[in-house]
Short mmCIF file of C-alpha atoms in Angstrom, two decimals:
data_model
loop_
_atom_site.label_atom_id
_atom_site.label_comp_id
_atom_site.label_asym_id
_atom_site.label_seq_id
_atom_site.Cartn_x
_atom_site.Cartn_y
_atom_site.Cartn_z
CA UNK F 6 99.91 123.70 150.59
CA UNK F 7 99.81 119.87 150.79
CA UNK F 8 103.14 119.65 152.34
CA UNK F 9 101.90 121.82 155.19
CA UNK F 10 99.68 119.52 155.28
CA UNK F 11 101.27 116.04 155.33
CA UNK F 12 103.71 117.87 157.57
CA UNK F 13 101.37 119.16 160.01
CA UNK F 14 99.61 115.88 160.58
CA UNK F 15 103.04 113.97 160.93
CA UNK F 16 104.28 116.84 163.00
CA UNK F 17 101.17 115.99 165.57
CA UNK F 18 101.75 111.25 165.69
CA UNK F 19 105.18 112.23 166.03
CA UNK F 20 104.21 114.91 169.29
CA UNK F 21 101.15 112.08 170.24
CA UNK F 22 104.35 108.83 170.12
CA UNK F 23 106.65 111.06 173.04
CA UNK F 24 103.58 111.85 174.56
CA UNK F 25 102.09 108.28 174.92
CA UNK F 26 106.37 107.20 175.68
CA UNK F 27 106.50 109.68 178.84
CA UNK F 28 103.04 108.41 179.82
CA UNK F 29 104.20 105.44 180.32
CA UNK F 30 107.11 106.22 181.64
CA UNK F 31 104.91 108.18 183.85
CA UNK F 32 102.73 104.33 185.05
CA UNK F 33 100.00 105.62 183.02
CA UNK F 34 98.09 102.86 182.20
CA UNK F 35 94.32 102.16 180.39
CA UNK F 36 94.28 103.28 176.88
CA UNK F 37 91.77 106.40 177.96
CA UNK F 38 94.15 107.19 180.44
CA UNK F 39 97.16 107.56 178.24
CA UNK F 40 95.15 108.62 175.42
CA UNK F 41 94.05 112.34 177.73
CA UNK F 42 97.73 112.71 179.40
CA UNK F 43 99.35 112.30 175.77
CA UNK F 44 97.02 114.96 174.77
CA UNK F 45 98.08 117.13 178.02
CA UNK F 46 101.96 116.51 177.50
CA UNK F 47 101.94 117.19 173.59
CA UNK F 48 102.40 120.43 173.26
CA UNK F 49 105.87 119.60 175.45
CA UNK F 50 106.93 118.53 172.15
CA UNK F 51 105.80 120.38 169.57
CA UNK F 52 108.89 122.40 168.48
CA UNK F 53 111.09 118.60 168.55
CA UNK F 54 108.16 116.93 166.76
CA UNK F 55 107.85 120.36 163.80
CA UNK F 56 111.47 119.95 163.75
CA UNK F 57 111.39 116.33 163.38
CA UNK F 58 108.14 116.25 160.82
CA UNK F 59 110.46 118.90 158.32
CA UNK F 60 112.98 116.42 158.24
CA UNK F 61 110.86 113.33 157.05
CA UNK F 62 109.33 115.64 154.83
CA UNK F 63 112.88 116.15 153.14
CA UNK F 64 112.06 119.71 153.85
CA UNK F 65 114.59 120.96 156.78
CA UNK F 66 117.49 123.32 155.93
CA UNK F 67 121.33 122.48 155.76
CA UNK F 68 123.86 125.04 155.72
CA UNK F 69 124.22 125.00 151.62
CA UNK F 70 120.16 124.62 151.04
CA UNK F 71 120.34 128.06 153.04
CA UNK F 72 123.06 129.65 151.00
CA UNK F 73 121.31 128.95 147.68
CA UNK F 74 117.55 130.07 148.74
CA UNK F 75 119.43 133.31 149.53
CA UNK F 76 120.74 133.45 145.82
CA UNK F 77 117.93 135.74 144.62
CA UNK F 78 119.99 138.55 146.66
CA UNK F 79 123.11 138.11 144.53
CA UNK F 80 123.67 139.99 141.12
CA UNK F 81 122.62 138.87 138.25
CA UNK F 82 123.53 136.37 136.70
CA UNK F 83 124.24 134.34 139.87
CA UNK F 84 121.52 135.23 141.18
CA UNK F 85 118.96 134.99 138.95
CA UNK F 86 120.37 130.75 138.39
CA UNK F 87 120.83 130.59 141.99
CA UNK F 88 116.92 131.11 142.15
CA UNK F 89 116.44 128.81 139.25
CA UNK F 90 118.32 126.02 140.93
CA UNK F 91 117.65 126.32 144.09
CA UNK F 92 113.99 124.15 144.38
CA UNK F 93 115.43 121.36 142.49
CA UNK F 94 118.35 120.83 144.29
CA UNK F 95 116.52 121.47 148.00
CA UNK F 96 115.07 118.14 148.33
CA UNK F 97 118.17 115.98 146.87
CA UNK F 98 120.24 117.79 149.83
CA UNK F 99 117.05 116.32 152.78
CA UNK F 100 117.41 113.56 150.83
CA UNK F 101 121.17 112.80 151.11
CA UNK F 102 121.89 114.33 154.58
CA UNK F 103 118.62 111.58 155.38
CA UNK F 104 120.56 108.82 153.51
CA UNK F 105 123.67 109.92 155.47
CA UNK F 106 122.78 110.20 158.72
CA UNK F 107 121.63 106.43 158.18
CA UNK F 108 124.87 104.91 157.99
CA UNK F 109 129.04 105.05 159.14
CA UNK F 110 128.56 108.58 157.78
CA UNK F 111 126.12 109.59 160.27
CA UNK F 112 128.18 109.10 162.99
CA UNK F 113 130.75 111.35 161.44
CA UNK F 114 127.40 113.98 161.07
CA UNK F 115 127.48 113.12 164.65
CA UNK F 116 130.96 114.57 165.90
CA UNK F 117 131.28 117.85 163.64
CA UNK F 118 128.00 118.69 165.04
CA UNK F 119 129.46 117.94 168.31
CA UNK F 120 132.34 119.68 167.64
CA UNK F 121 130.19 122.34 167.33
CA UNK F 122 128.42 122.36 170.09
CA UNK F 123 125.55 121.92 168.28
CA UNK F 124 124.34 118.42 170.21
CA UNK F 125 122.65 117.18 173.62
CA UNK F 126 122.32 113.75 175.03
CA UNK F 127 118.92 113.42 172.95
CA UNK F 128 120.58 114.22 169.76
CA UNK F 129 123.40 112.38 170.52
CA UNK F 130 121.16 109.18 171.39
CA UNK F 131 118.90 109.60 167.93
CA UNK F 132 122.30 110.56 166.10
CA UNK F 133 123.65 106.83 167.23
CA UNK F 134 119.78 105.38 166.27
CA UNK F 135 120.05 106.27 162.68
CA UNK F 136 123.56 105.53 162.30
CA UNK F 137 123.32 101.75 163.73
CA UNK F 138 119.69 100.80 162.13
CA UNK F 139 122.06 102.05 158.91
CA UNK F 140 125.36 100.36 159.52
CA UNK F 141 123.45 97.26 160.19
CA UNK F 142 121.07 97.46 157.28
CA UNK F 143 124.74 97.87 155.16
CA UNK F 144 125.98 94.31 156.37
CA UNK F 145 122.96 93.05 155.81
CA UNK F 146 122.65 93.94 152.38
CA UNK F 147 126.31 93.34 151.54
CA UNK F 148 125.53 89.57 152.52
CA UNK F 149 122.95 89.58 149.99
CA UNK F 150 125.16 91.65 146.96
CA UNK F 151 127.78 88.68 147.63
CA UNK F 152 124.92 85.60 146.32
CA UNK F 153 123.88 88.81 143.86
CA UNK F 154 120.01 88.74 145.77
CA UNK F 155 120.31 92.65 145.08
CA UNK F 156 120.76 95.27 142.55
CA UNK F 157 121.75 98.93 142.46
CA UNK F 158 122.03 100.61 138.72
CA UNK F 159 122.12 98.42 136.26
CA UNK F 160 125.36 97.95 134.14
CA UNK F 161 126.79 100.87 131.69
CA UNK F 162 128.93 98.79 129.33
CA UNK F 163 126.16 97.82 126.75
CA UNK F 164 127.21 93.94 126.93
CA UNK F 165 127.16 93.75 130.58
CA UNK F 166 124.08 95.98 130.49
CA UNK F 167 122.69 93.14 128.27
CA UNK F 168 123.73 89.99 131.30
CA UNK F 169 122.33 91.88 132.79
CA UNK F 170 118.89 92.27 131.92
CA UNK F 171 119.22 88.56 130.30
CA UNK F 172 119.69 86.73 133.74
CA UNK F 173 116.58 88.36 135.01
CA UNK F 174 117.54 91.43 136.87
CA UNK F 175 116.08 94.27 137.18
CA UNK F 176 118.85 97.71 138.90
CA UNK F 177 117.80 99.33 141.91
CA UNK F 178 115.56 95.51 143.06
CA UNK F 179 116.10 92.65 145.98
CA UNK F 180 115.59 89.21 144.52
CA UNK F 181 112.66 87.64 147.24
CA UNK F 182 112.44 83.63 145.89
CA UNK F 183 112.46 83.75 141.59
CA UNK F 184 110.80 87.37 141.34
CA UNK F 185 112.83 91.21 141.81
CA UNK F 186 111.36 93.56 144.50
CA UNK F 187 111.93 96.67 143.54
CA UNK F 188 113.79 99.16 146.97
CA UNK F 189 114.22 102.66 144.53
CA UNK F 190 111.09 104.07 146.27
CA UNK F 191 112.56 104.12 149.49
CA UNK F 192 113.59 106.98 150.57
CA UNK F 193 117.31 104.78 151.97
CA UNK F 194 117.69 103.54 148.23
CA UNK F 195 121.05 105.23 148.02
CA UNK F 196 122.05 103.56 150.69
CA UNK F 197 120.85 99.73 149.90
CA UNK F 198 122.34 100.46 146.68
CA UNK F 199 126.39 101.23 148.05
CA UNK F 200 126.53 97.03 148.79
CA UNK F 201 125.99 96.03 145.48
CA UNK F 202 127.98 98.86 144.38
CA UNK F 203 131.27 98.04 146.57
CA UNK F 204 130.86 94.53 145.41
CA UNK F 205 131.35 94.49 142.06
CA UNK F 206 134.39 96.68 142.36
CA UNK F 207 135.70 94.42 144.26
CA UNK F 208 135.37 92.31 141.57
CA UNK F 209 137.04 94.48 139.99
CA UNK F 210 139.59 94.64 141.20
CA UNK F 211 139.23 97.05 143.54
CA UNK F 212 139.46 94.93 146.34
CA UNK F 213 142.53 97.26 148.22
CA UNK F 214 142.00 99.88 147.26
CA UNK F 215 139.98 101.60 149.75
CA UNK F 216 139.88 105.12 147.98
CA UNK F 217 139.04 103.91 144.50
CA UNK F 218 136.18 102.16 146.33
CA UNK F 219 135.14 105.35 148.58
CA UNK F 220 134.98 107.08 144.90
CA UNK F 221 133.14 104.49 143.20
CA UNK F 222 130.67 104.39 145.61
CA UNK F 223 130.10 107.91 146.50
CA UNK F 224 129.11 108.05 143.02
CA UNK F 225 126.60 105.31 142.85
CA UNK F 226 124.97 106.65 145.55
CA UNK F 227 124.96 109.90 143.44
CA UNK F 228 123.19 108.36 140.61
CA UNK F 229 120.56 105.90 142.72
CA UNK F 230 119.02 109.75 144.11
CA UNK F 231 118.67 110.43 140.21
CA UNK F 232 117.38 107.33 139.30
CA UNK F 233 115.09 107.91 141.83
CA UNK F 234 110.96 107.82 140.65
CA UNK F 235 110.49 111.22 141.59
CA UNK F 236 113.49 112.55 140.71
CA UNK F 237 113.15 111.86 137.09
CA UNK F 238 111.85 115.21 136.90
CA UNK F 239 114.87 116.99 137.82
CA UNK F 240 116.62 114.60 136.01
CA UNK F 241 115.33 115.35 132.59
CA UNK F 242 115.42 119.10 133.41
CA UNK F 243 118.73 119.02 133.73
CA UNK F 244 119.38 116.21 130.43
CA UNK F 245 117.10 119.18 128.46
CA UNK F 246 119.59 122.01 130.02
CA UNK F 247 122.63 120.29 128.77
CA UNK F 248 121.25 119.16 125.72
CA UNK F 249 118.58 121.24 124.34
CA UNK F 250 117.83 118.73 120.75
CA UNK F 251 117.28 115.27 123.12
#
């Protein structure tokens, strides 16, 4: 119920924003006039706004998500297993898609959709905008990573982990002045973690090994997703299933 409420509120705000922009293009001036004209235009953007709001709430449907959602139709035990798993993997799938769209991978997704004939002019503009923002962010955060001002996950090696915390660092954080501030609550956390992951891999001697760096980055993004605060319940459930005695 809460998801539906916030999704509806978000959709109305998005439709209003589209309406205001079109009214301004039409030359409408003055607050009251813009308010009135944008309200008239809002129904025109209802479907687009609803789709965007669903994406922002991470409730959209990917092909994998749709397949898992039909799991209950499969024979037991596969159908039963997919029915149980779906609620726990749906949000991570949508979160991963959100992050990828705002990275260079967004251009690849655009290419795939274009090959299937699923994109229009507006879709191309939106996809290019998301990918550009994410790519620019990656470049900036990589500069921070090289200076030791942004971190990903804490090291797994006990000695390196101890040194990490002794230096005052915190996982998934950026240093501002003399203090570290977590970015883990951001939906962009998996993307923000990539530069520090890549920088660490390069310092470990993989500077010219693009394949290894790509693999390490992908694994790091997956871990960053699992480590996000609102994913901890899912992570704990998976740990419990893997080791009930834990």
